[in-house]
Amino acid sequence: MARFGLPALLCTLAVLNALLQAAELKSKSCSEVRRLYVSKGFNKNDAPLHEINGDHLKICPQGSTCCSQEMEEKYSLQSKDDFKSVVSEQCNHLQAVFASRYKKFDEFFKELLENAEKSLNDMFVKTYGHLYMQNSELFKDLFVELKRYYVVGNVNLEEMLNDFWARLLERMFRLVNSQYHFTDEYLECVSKYTEQLKPFGDVPRKLKLQVTRAFVAARTFAQGLAVAGDVVSKVSVVNPTAQCTHALLKMIYCSHCRGLVTVKPCYNYCSNIMRGCLANQGDLDFEWNNFIDAMLMVAERLEGPFNIESVMDPIDVKISDAIMNMQDNSVQVSQKVFQGCGPPKPLPAGRISRSISESAFSARFRPHHPEERPTTAAGTSLDRLVTDVKEKLKQAKKFWSSLPSNVCNDERMAAGNGNEDDCWNGKGKSRYLFAVTGNGLANQGNNPEVQVDTSKPDILILRQIMALRVMTSKMKNAYNGNDVDFFDNSDESSGEGSGSGCEYQQCPSEFDYNATDHAGKSANEKADSAGVRPGAQAYLLTAFCILFLVMQREWR
């Protein structure tokens, strides 16, 4: 037994050594790393079968590694694409919400106007017959201008409505005094008495107030939805800096190089990198939240006193009431106009009888029956639309400050918040020890993961901040019932970047605020603040021309 002791011991040691070598070879295998690398569409020849020396690595930790130089370079591009994709997904959902709500509101308002016009036409044909048909272009023009205001905005609603009532008074004055001949000059004099005589009662004043407030609020709210979607669409296209790309590579794929393919980045580690890479987006949050609050304020107006549905639905009844009021008071109105504008010239006897028969204004307004009204516009009501949008607006608040966390909540990007020990911290599988920095560019000076130049804000983001600031100002004006001048500016947008990604054909365009700038300065004040007064510009130009002529003579 003793003579077999030494050989048996040596044999046992040899077996154990072989097993240890086999285990060591297995631990250094890169087969799983290689498999995942190839699954992303990369060349398998880039990936080693076993660990190699990592001196060639520029970003990932050196030492024994499963990554070649080609792998690190391709992983760098892949991490950039992964980041852009996740951010885009987060933003695209919000952009789609605003785009779909804008489309629904736009369809609703346009159909509401179509229904109101059709209802008025049907009612007036039944009530006034041929008399209305002869003057229908007056009412068509009214709705053309209302539609133009909603679509383009370059309409002064108060002036347009004043003009409508003045033209209606001229037509009716002719009808109730058909025995006279009126020149254009005389009718112009008649229109001047619209305010003084109030031939249509109090309807014009009330309707002007209601229409102006409702249309301003409706149009501004719809444009707010459009601008919100446009801002989100532009900001969603992120272009990581070189420093951000290095941090993304280190976070997402450097663990693979160590063979830790199933270990996800620590949550706080991811948070610091996202706050560094999305620093400029974080600066949107303040103006974005102000904009959301202003939208919610206008939404309350749309649900209450500025409800365009409650204004447009009975507009035919209100205008007919005004016409009846004019008819009832036609004698008194005519007498006062004759006193102010002078006695009109009677028509010849033959023409009087024919004129009276052609324009006899004996029709009376018939009671209004609600069941005869058109169906609700776009298959919904304003209250339902506004309630839905208010909920979405509340959910969208603080979107930009929450974006880094929302990205890290994606299971593709980081481990769960509770898994703090078994996660990748950029160097190995261990707890991440650094504190999470704040949002926004100014807070990135001490970011331990991403070097951010805090002195150079992103121009695209600044443009979106300005777009939100201008739109917020318009919202506040609309909330107070003040008209806001919108001018379509199809050649410009709120910033460089991709298209808005609108699913519908007519994407909303940007609008310039035709008044003062966001700080309340007029154009002249801004010129003054820039150091050049408007009057001084002409003086400088003259001086330059004289200097040029003198120098030209010298050259000769």
Coordinates of C-alpha atoms in Angstrom, one line a residue:
M1 CA 0.0 0.0 0.0
A2 CA 2.9 2.3 0.9
R3 CA 4.6 1.7 -2.5
F4 CA 1.5 3.0 -4.3
G5 CA 1.3 6.1 -2.0
L6 CA 3.6 8.4 -3.9
P7 CA 2.4 7.6 -7.5
A8 CA -1.2 7.9 -6.3
L9 CA -0.5 11.3 -4.8
L10 CA 1.3 12.5 -7.9
C11 CA -1.6 11.3 -10.0
T12 CA -4.1 13.1 -7.9
L13 CA -2.2 16.3 -8.0
A14 CA -2.0 16.1 -11.8
V15 CA -5.7 15.6 -12.1
L16 CA -6.4 18.5 -9.8
N17 CA -4.0 20.7 -11.8
A18 CA -5.7 19.8 -15.0
L19 CA -9.1 20.6 -13.5
L20 CA -7.8 24.0 -12.3
Q21 CA -6.4 24.8 -15.7
A22 CA -9.7 23.8 -17.4
A23 CA -11.6 26.0 -14.9
E24 CA -9.2 28.9 -15.6
L25 CA -9.6 28.5 -19.3
K26 CA -13.3 28.5 -19.0
S27 CA -13.3 31.7 -16.9
K28 CA -11.3 33.4 -19.5
S29 CA -13.5 32.4 -22.4
C30 CA -15.1 35.3 -24.3
S31 CA -17.7 33.1 -26.1
E32 CA -20.7 34.9 -24.6
V33 CA -19.3 38.3 -25.2
R34 CA -18.6 37.2 -28.8
R35 CA -22.1 35.8 -29.2
L36 CA -23.8 39.1 -28.1
Y37 CA -21.4 41.2 -30.2
V38 CA -22.3 39.2 -33.4
S39 CA -26.0 39.4 -32.5
K40 CA -25.8 43.1 -33.0
G41 CA -24.7 42.6 -36.6
F42 CA -20.9 43.0 -36.1
N43 CA -18.2 40.9 -37.6
K44 CA -17.3 37.9 -35.4
N45 CA -13.7 38.2 -36.5
D46 CA -13.4 41.4 -34.4
A47 CA -14.1 39.4 -31.2
P48 CA -11.4 37.2 -29.5
L49 CA -12.3 33.7 -28.3
H50 CA -10.5 34.2 -25.0
E51 CA -9.3 37.2 -23.0
I52 CA -6.5 39.3 -24.4
N53 CA -4.3 42.1 -23.1
G54 CA -6.2 45.3 -23.0
D55 CA -3.5 47.9 -23.5
H56 CA -5.1 48.9 -26.8
L57 CA -8.3 50.1 -25.1
K58 CA -8.8 53.9 -24.9
I59 CA -12.0 54.2 -22.9
C60 CA -12.8 50.8 -21.3
P61 CA -10.6 49.6 -18.4
Q62 CA -7.4 48.0 -19.5
G63 CA -6.0 44.7 -18.3
S64 CA -7.4 41.3 -19.4
T65 CA -10.3 42.0 -21.8
C66 CA -12.7 40.4 -24.2
C67 CA -12.7 43.5 -26.5
S68 CA -10.4 44.2 -29.4
Q69 CA -9.8 47.8 -30.6
E70 CA -12.4 47.3 -33.4
M71 CA -14.9 46.2 -30.8
E72 CA -14.4 49.2 -28.6
E73 CA -14.8 51.5 -31.6
K74 CA -18.0 49.8 -32.8
Y75 CA -19.4 49.7 -29.3
S76 CA -18.8 53.4 -29.0
L77 CA -21.0 54.1 -32.0
Q78 CA -23.6 51.5 -30.8
S79 CA -23.8 53.2 -27.3
K80 CA -24.4 56.5 -29.1
D81 CA -27.2 55.0 -31.1
D82 CA -28.7 53.2 -28.1
F83 CA -28.8 56.5 -26.2
K84 CA -30.4 58.4 -29.0
S85 CA -33.0 55.7 -29.5
V86 CA -34.1 55.6 -25.8
V87 CA -34.3 59.4 -25.6
S88 CA -36.2 59.5 -28.9
E89 CA -38.7 56.9 -27.6
Q90 CA -39.3 59.0 -24.4
C91 CA -39.9 62.1 -26.5
N92 CA -41.8 60.6 -29.3
H93 CA -44.6 59.5 -27.0
L94 CA -45.1 63.0 -25.7
Q95 CA -44.8 64.5 -29.2
A96 CA -47.4 62.0 -30.5
V97 CA -49.8 63.1 -27.6
F98 CA -49.5 66.8 -28.6
A99 CA -49.7 66.1 -32.3
S100 CA -52.9 63.9 -32.0
R101 CA -54.5 66.5 -29.6
Y102 CA -53.7 69.3 -32.0
K103 CA -55.2 67.4 -34.9
K104 CA -58.3 66.7 -32.9
F105 CA -58.7 70.3 -31.8
D106 CA -58.0 71.6 -35.3
E107 CA -60.6 69.2 -36.8
F108 CA -63.1 70.2 -34.1
F109 CA -62.8 74.0 -34.5
K110 CA -63.0 73.8 -38.3
E111 CA -66.0 71.5 -38.3
L112 CA -67.6 73.7 -35.7
L113 CA -67.3 76.7 -38.0
E114 CA -68.6 74.6 -40.9
N115 CA -71.6 73.5 -38.9
A116 CA -72.4 77.0 -37.7
E117 CA -72.3 78.4 -41.2
K118 CA -74.5 75.6 -42.5
S119 CA -77.0 76.0 -39.7
L120 CA -77.3 79.8 -40.3
N121 CA -77.7 79.2 -44.0
D122 CA -80.4 76.6 -43.6
M123 CA -82.3 78.7 -41.0
F124 CA -82.1 81.9 -43.0
V125 CA -83.2 80.3 -46.2
K126 CA -86.3 78.9 -44.4
T127 CA -86.9 82.2 -42.5
Y128 CA -86.1 84.9 -45.1
G129 CA -86.1 83.0 -48.3
H130 CA -85.2 84.9 -51.5
L131 CA -84.4 88.0 -49.5
Y132 CA -81.5 86.1 -47.7
M133 CA -80.3 84.5 -50.9
Q134 CA -79.9 88.0 -52.4
N135 CA -77.7 89.0 -49.5
S136 CA -76.1 85.7 -48.5
E137 CA -72.6 86.8 -49.5
L138 CA -72.5 89.1 -46.5
F139 CA -72.9 86.1 -44.2
K140 CA -70.5 84.0 -46.2
D141 CA -67.9 86.7 -45.9
L142 CA -68.4 86.7 -42.1
F143 CA -67.5 83.0 -41.9
V144 CA -64.7 83.3 -44.4
E145 CA -63.1 85.9 -42.1
L146 CA -63.7 83.8 -39.0
K147 CA -62.0 80.8 -40.7
R148 CA -59.2 83.0 -41.9
Y149 CA -58.6 84.3 -38.4
Y150 CA -58.4 80.7 -37.0
V151 CA -56.1 79.4 -39.8
V152 CA -53.9 82.4 -40.5
G153 CA -54.6 84.8 -37.7
N154 CA -54.1 88.0 -39.6
V155 CA -57.6 89.4 -38.9
N156 CA -58.7 92.0 -36.5
L157 CA -61.8 90.4 -35.1
E158 CA -63.3 93.5 -33.6
E159 CA -62.9 95.5 -36.8
M160 CA -64.2 92.6 -38.9
L161 CA -67.3 92.3 -36.8
N162 CA -67.9 96.0 -36.8
D163 CA -67.7 96.0 -40.5
F164 CA -70.2 93.1 -40.7
W165 CA -72.8 94.9 -38.7
A166 CA -72.2 98.2 -40.6
R167 CA -72.7 96.3 -43.9
L168 CA -75.8 94.5 -42.5
L169 CA -77.3 97.9 -41.5
E170 CA -76.7 99.3 -45.0
R171 CA -78.5 96.3 -46.5
M172 CA -81.4 96.4 -44.1
F173 CA -81.8 100.1 -44.2
R174 CA -82.3 99.8 -48.0
L175 CA -84.8 97.0 -47.5
V176 CA -86.9 98.8 -44.9
N177 CA -86.8 102.1 -46.9
S178 CA -87.1 100.6 -50.4
Q179 CA -89.1 103.6 -51.6
Y180 CA -85.9 105.7 -51.6
H181 CA -82.7 105.8 -53.6
F182 CA -79.5 105.8 -51.6
T183 CA -76.1 106.6 -52.9
D184 CA -73.0 104.9 -51.6
E185 CA -72.1 108.2 -49.8
Y186 CA -75.4 108.2 -48.1
L187 CA -75.1 104.6 -47.0
E188 CA -71.6 105.3 -45.6
C189 CA -73.2 108.0 -43.5
V190 CA -75.8 105.5 -42.3
S191 CA -73.1 103.1 -41.2
K192 CA -71.7 105.8 -38.9
Y193 CA -74.9 105.6 -36.8
T194 CA -74.4 101.9 -36.0
E195 CA -72.9 102.6 -32.5
Q196 CA -75.1 105.6 -31.7
L197 CA -78.5 104.2 -32.7
K198 CA -77.9 100.5 -31.8
P199 CA -80.3 99.4 -34.5
F200 CA -79.5 95.7 -33.7
G201 CA -79.9 96.2 -29.9
D202 CA -77.2 94.9 -27.7
V203 CA -76.4 91.8 -29.8
P204 CA -73.4 93.3 -31.7
R205 CA -71.6 94.3 -28.5
K206 CA -72.2 91.0 -26.7
L207 CA -71.4 88.9 -29.8
K208 CA -68.2 90.8 -30.5
L209 CA -67.0 90.3 -26.9
Q210 CA -67.9 86.6 -27.0
V211 CA -66.5 85.8 -30.4
T212 CA -63.3 87.7 -29.8
R213 CA -62.6 86.0 -26.5
A214 CA -63.6 82.5 -27.7
F215 CA -61.7 82.7 -30.9
V216 CA -58.5 84.1 -29.4
A217 CA -58.6 81.4 -26.7
A218 CA -59.4 78.6 -29.1
R219 CA -56.8 79.5 -31.7
T220 CA -54.1 80.2 -29.1
F221 CA -54.7 76.9 -27.4
A222 CA -54.5 75.0 -30.6
Q223 CA -51.3 76.7 -31.5
G224 CA -50.0 76.0 -28.0
L225 CA -50.5 72.3 -28.7
A226 CA -48.7 72.7 -32.0
V227 CA -45.7 74.5 -30.5
A228 CA -45.4 72.0 -27.7
G229 CA -45.2 69.1 -30.2
D230 CA -42.8 71.0 -32.3
V231 CA -40.5 71.8 -29.4
V232 CA -40.5 68.1 -28.2
S233 CA -39.8 66.9 -31.8
K234 CA -36.8 69.2 -32.2
V235 CA -35.3 68.5 -28.8
S236 CA -35.7 64.8 -29.1
V237 CA -33.0 64.7 -31.8
V238 CA -29.9 64.5 -29.5
N239 CA -26.3 64.6 -30.7
P240 CA -24.0 63.4 -27.9
T241 CA -20.7 65.2 -27.4
A242 CA -17.4 63.2 -27.5
Q243 CA -17.3 63.3 -23.7
C244 CA -20.9 62.1 -23.5
T245 CA -20.2 59.3 -26.0
H246 CA -17.1 58.1 -24.0
A247 CA -19.3 58.0 -20.8
L248 CA -22.0 56.1 -22.6
L249 CA -19.6 53.5 -24.0
K250 CA -18.1 53.0 -20.5
M251 CA -21.5 52.7 -19.0
I252 CA -23.2 50.4 -21.5
Y253 CA -20.6 48.2 -23.1
C254 CA -17.3 48.3 -21.1
S255 CA -18.8 45.7 -18.7
H256 CA -18.9 43.3 -21.7
C257 CA -15.2 43.7 -22.2
R258 CA -14.8 42.4 -18.6
G259 CA -17.1 39.5 -19.4
L260 CA -19.9 40.9 -17.3
V261 CA -22.6 40.7 -20.0
T262 CA -25.5 40.2 -17.6
V263 CA -24.5 43.0 -15.2
K264 CA -26.4 46.3 -15.8
P265 CA -25.1 49.8 -15.0
C266 CA -25.9 51.1 -11.5
Y267 CA -28.9 53.4 -11.4
N268 CA -27.1 56.4 -9.9
Y269 CA -24.2 55.9 -12.3
C270 CA -26.6 56.0 -15.2
S271 CA -28.3 59.1 -13.6
N272 CA -25.1 61.1 -13.6
I273 CA -24.3 60.2 -17.2
M274 CA -27.8 61.1 -18.4
R275 CA -27.8 64.4 -16.5
G276 CA -24.5 65.2 -18.1
C277 CA -25.5 64.2 -21.6
L278 CA -29.0 65.8 -21.3
A279 CA -27.7 68.9 -19.4
N280 CA -29.1 71.4 -22.0
Q281 CA -32.5 69.6 -22.2
G282 CA -32.7 70.1 -18.4
D283 CA -32.6 73.9 -18.9
L284 CA -35.9 73.7 -20.8
D285 CA -37.8 72.7 -17.7
F286 CA -38.4 76.1 -16.2
E287 CA -40.0 77.6 -19.3
W288 CA -41.7 74.4 -20.2
N289 CA -43.5 74.3 -16.8
N290 CA -44.5 77.9 -17.2
F291 CA -45.9 77.1 -20.6
I292 CA -47.8 74.1 -19.3
D293 CA -49.3 76.3 -16.5
A294 CA -50.4 78.9 -19.0
M295 CA -52.0 76.2 -21.2
L296 CA -53.9 74.9 -18.2
M297 CA -55.2 78.5 -17.5
V298 CA -56.5 78.9 -21.0
A299 CA -58.1 75.4 -20.8
E300 CA -60.1 76.6 -17.9
R301 CA -61.3 79.6 -19.9
L302 CA -62.3 77.2 -22.8
E303 CA -64.4 75.2 -20.3
G304 CA -66.1 78.4 -19.0
P305 CA -66.7 81.9 -20.4
F306 CA -64.6 81.5 -23.5
N307 CA -66.2 78.3 -24.8
I308 CA -66.2 78.6 -28.5
E309 CA -68.8 75.9 -28.9
S310 CA -71.4 77.8 -26.8
V311 CA -70.6 81.0 -28.9
M312 CA -70.8 79.5 -32.4
D313 CA -73.6 77.0 -31.9
P314 CA -76.3 79.6 -31.5
I315 CA -74.7 82.4 -33.6
D316 CA -77.5 82.1 -36.2
V317 CA -80.1 82.7 -33.5
K318 CA -78.3 85.7 -32.2
I319 CA -77.9 87.3 -35.6
S320 CA -81.5 86.7 -36.4
D321 CA -82.5 88.3 -33.1
A322 CA -80.5 91.3 -34.2
I323 CA -82.2 91.4 -37.5
M324 CA -85.7 91.2 -35.9
N325 CA -84.7 94.0 -33.5
M326 CA -83.7 96.2 -36.5
Q327 CA -87.0 95.4 -38.2
D328 CA -89.0 96.3 -35.1
N329 CA -87.2 99.6 -34.7
S330 CA -86.9 100.5 -38.3
V331 CA -89.1 103.5 -38.2
Q332 CA -87.3 105.2 -35.3
V333 CA -83.9 104.3 -36.8
S334 CA -84.8 105.6 -40.2
Q335 CA -86.1 108.9 -38.8
K336 CA -82.9 109.5 -36.8
V337 CA -80.8 108.7 -39.8
F338 CA -82.8 111.0 -42.0
Q339 CA -82.2 113.8 -39.5
G340 CA -78.5 113.1 -39.4
C341 CA -77.7 112.3 -43.0
G342 CA -80.4 114.3 -44.7
P343 CA -83.7 113.3 -46.5
P344 CA -83.1 110.7 -49.2
K345 CA -84.3 111.0 -52.7
P346 CA -87.5 109.1 -53.5
L347 CA -87.5 106.6 -56.3
P348 CA -89.7 107.2 -59.4
A349 CA -93.3 106.0 -58.9
G350 CA -92.9 103.0 -61.2
R351 CA -89.8 101.8 -59.6
I352 CA -91.2 102.3 -56.1
S353 CA -93.9 99.6 -56.4
R354 CA -91.5 97.2 -58.1
S355 CA -88.8 97.8 -55.4
I356 CA -91.3 97.3 -52.6
S357 CA -92.5 94.0 -54.1
E358 CA -88.9 92.8 -54.6
S359 CA -87.7 93.7 -51.1
A360 CA -90.7 93.3 -48.8
F361 CA -89.3 92.4 -45.5
S362 CA -92.2 90.7 -43.8
A363 CA -90.5 87.5 -42.7
R364 CA -90.6 86.8 -39.0
F365 CA -88.1 84.6 -37.0
R366 CA -89.5 81.2 -36.2
P367 CA -88.8 79.6 -32.8
H368 CA -85.5 77.7 -32.6
H369 CA -85.7 73.9 -32.2
P370 CA -82.5 72.4 -30.7
E371 CA -83.2 69.0 -32.3
E372 CA -82.7 70.6 -35.7
R373 CA -79.1 71.6 -34.9
P374 CA -76.1 69.9 -36.6
T375 CA -74.5 67.0 -34.7
T376 CA -71.6 67.8 -32.5
A377 CA -68.4 68.8 -34.4
A378 CA -65.8 66.0 -35.0
G379 CA -67.9 63.5 -33.0
T380 CA -67.0 65.1 -29.7
S381 CA -67.5 68.2 -27.6
L382 CA -65.2 70.9 -26.5
D383 CA -65.5 69.9 -22.8
R384 CA -64.4 66.4 -23.5
L385 CA -61.5 67.6 -25.6
V386 CA -60.3 70.0 -23.0
T387 CA -60.7 67.5 -20.1
D388 CA -58.5 65.0 -22.0
V389 CA -55.8 67.6 -22.9
K390 CA -55.7 69.0 -19.3
E391 CA -54.8 65.5 -18.1
K392 CA -52.1 65.1 -20.6
L393 CA -50.7 68.6 -19.8
K394 CA -50.5 67.8 -16.2
Q395 CA -48.6 64.6 -17.0
A396 CA -46.2 66.5 -19.2
K397 CA -45.1 68.9 -16.5
K398 CA -41.5 68.5 -15.4
F399 CA -40.9 66.3 -18.4
W400 CA -37.4 67.6 -19.1
S401 CA -36.1 67.4 -15.5
S402 CA -37.5 63.9 -15.3
L403 CA -36.0 62.7 -18.6
P404 CA -32.7 61.5 -17.2
S405 CA -34.5 59.4 -14.6
N406 CA -37.0 58.1 -17.1
V407 CA -34.2 57.0 -19.4
C408 CA -32.4 55.2 -16.6
N409 CA -35.7 53.5 -15.6
D410 CA -35.6 51.7 -19.0
E411 CA -34.3 48.2 -18.2
R412 CA -32.0 48.3 -21.2
M413 CA -30.1 51.2 -19.7
A414 CA -29.7 50.5 -16.0
A415 CA -30.3 48.1 -13.1
G416 CA -33.2 48.8 -10.8
N417 CA -32.9 51.4 -8.1
G418 CA -32.8 48.8 -5.4
N419 CA -30.0 46.7 -7.0
E420 CA -27.1 48.9 -5.7
D421 CA -24.4 46.2 -5.1
D422 CA -24.6 43.9 -8.0
C423 CA -24.3 46.5 -10.8
W424 CA -21.7 47.9 -13.1
N425 CA -20.1 51.2 -11.7
G426 CA -17.8 51.9 -14.7
K427 CA -14.9 49.9 -13.3
G428 CA -16.4 46.7 -12.0
K429 CA -19.3 44.9 -10.3
S430 CA -19.7 47.0 -7.2
R431 CA -21.7 49.7 -5.5
Y432 CA -21.6 53.2 -7.2
L433 CA -20.3 55.7 -4.6
F434 CA -20.7 59.1 -6.1
A435 CA -23.7 61.4 -5.4
V436 CA -26.1 62.3 -8.2
T437 CA -25.7 65.8 -9.6
G438 CA -28.6 68.2 -10.3
N439 CA -30.3 68.9 -13.6
G440 CA -29.4 71.5 -16.1
L441 CA -26.2 72.9 -17.5
A442 CA -25.1 74.9 -14.5
N443 CA -25.1 71.8 -12.2
Q444 CA -22.7 69.8 -14.4
G445 CA -19.4 71.4 -13.3
N446 CA -19.0 68.6 -10.7
N447 CA -20.4 65.7 -12.6
P448 CA -18.0 62.8 -11.9
E449 CA -18.8 61.0 -15.1
V450 CA -19.2 63.5 -18.0
Q451 CA -17.2 66.5 -18.7
V452 CA -19.6 69.3 -19.7
D453 CA -18.7 72.8 -20.9
T454 CA -21.1 74.8 -18.8
S455 CA -20.1 78.0 -20.6
K456 CA -21.6 77.0 -24.0
P457 CA -25.4 76.5 -23.9
D458 CA -26.9 74.7 -26.9
I459 CA -28.3 77.1 -29.5
L460 CA -31.2 74.8 -30.5
I461 CA -32.3 74.6 -26.9
L462 CA -32.1 78.3 -26.5
R463 CA -34.4 78.7 -29.5
Q464 CA -36.9 76.3 -28.0
I465 CA -36.8 78.2 -24.7
M466 CA -37.6 81.4 -26.6
A467 CA -40.4 79.7 -28.5
L468 CA -42.0 78.5 -25.2
R469 CA -41.5 81.9 -23.7
V470 CA -43.3 83.7 -26.6
M471 CA -46.1 81.2 -26.6
T472 CA -46.6 81.5 -22.8
S473 CA -46.9 85.3 -23.3
K474 CA -49.6 84.7 -25.9
M475 CA -51.4 82.3 -23.6
K476 CA -51.5 84.9 -20.9
N477 CA -53.0 87.4 -23.3
A478 CA -55.6 84.9 -24.4
Y479 CA -56.5 84.1 -20.8
N480 CA -57.2 87.8 -20.3
G481 CA -59.3 87.9 -23.4
N482 CA -56.8 90.0 -25.4
D483 CA -56.4 89.6 -29.1
V484 CA -52.9 88.4 -30.1
D485 CA -51.5 89.0 -33.6
F486 CA -50.3 85.8 -35.2
F487 CA -48.5 85.9 -38.6
D488 CA -47.7 82.6 -40.3
N489 CA -43.9 82.4 -40.8
S490 CA -43.5 79.3 -42.9
D491 CA -39.8 79.9 -43.8
E492 CA -38.6 79.8 -40.2
S493 CA -38.9 77.5 -37.3
S494 CA -38.0 77.5 -33.7
G495 CA -34.6 75.9 -34.3
E496 CA -32.5 73.6 -36.4
G497 CA -33.2 69.9 -36.4
S498 CA -35.4 67.2 -37.9
G499 CA -38.9 67.7 -39.0
S500 CA -41.7 67.7 -36.5
G501 CA -42.8 64.2 -37.4
C502 CA -46.4 65.2 -37.7
E503 CA -48.7 62.4 -38.7
Y504 CA -51.1 64.7 -40.4
Q505 CA -50.6 66.7 -43.6
Q506 CA -50.7 70.2 -42.4
C507 CA -48.1 70.4 -39.7
P508 CA -48.3 73.5 -37.4
S509 CA -45.9 76.3 -38.3
E510 CA -44.1 78.6 -35.9
F511 CA -45.6 82.0 -35.3
D512 CA -43.9 85.4 -34.5
Y513 CA -45.4 87.6 -31.9
N514 CA -46.3 90.8 -33.6
A515 CA -46.1 93.2 -30.7
T516 CA -43.2 93.6 -28.3
D517 CA -40.6 91.0 -27.6
H518 CA -40.8 88.7 -24.6
A519 CA -39.1 91.2 -22.3
G520 CA -41.7 93.8 -23.2
K521 CA -39.3 95.9 -25.3
S522 CA -40.5 97.5 -28.5
A523 CA -38.3 97.4 -31.7
N524 CA -37.0 100.9 -31.1
E525 CA -36.2 100.1 -27.5
K526 CA -34.2 97.0 -28.6
A527 CA -32.3 99.1 -31.1
D528 CA -31.5 101.6 -28.3
S529 CA -30.3 98.8 -26.0
A530 CA -28.1 97.5 -28.8
G531 CA -26.3 100.9 -28.8
V532 CA -27.8 102.2 -32.1
R533 CA -30.8 104.5 -32.2
P534 CA -33.0 104.4 -35.3
G535 CA -32.2 108.1 -36.1
A536 CA -28.5 107.5 -35.8
Q537 CA -28.5 104.8 -38.4
A538 CA -29.3 107.3 -41.2
Y539 CA -26.5 109.6 -39.9
L540 CA -24.0 106.8 -39.8
L541 CA -24.9 105.8 -43.3
T542 CA -24.5 109.4 -44.6
A543 CA -21.1 109.7 -42.9
F544 CA -20.0 106.4 -44.4
C545 CA -21.0 107.5 -47.9
I546 CA -19.0 110.8 -47.6
L547 CA -16.0 109.0 -46.3
F548 CA -16.2 106.6 -49.3
L549 CA -16.4 109.4 -51.8
V550 CA -13.4 111.2 -50.3
M551 CA -11.3 108.0 -50.3
Q552 CA -12.3 107.3 -53.9
R553 CA -10.9 110.7 -54.9
E554 CA -7.7 110.0 -53.1
W555 CA -7.3 106.7 -55.0
R556 CA -7.7 108.5 -58.3

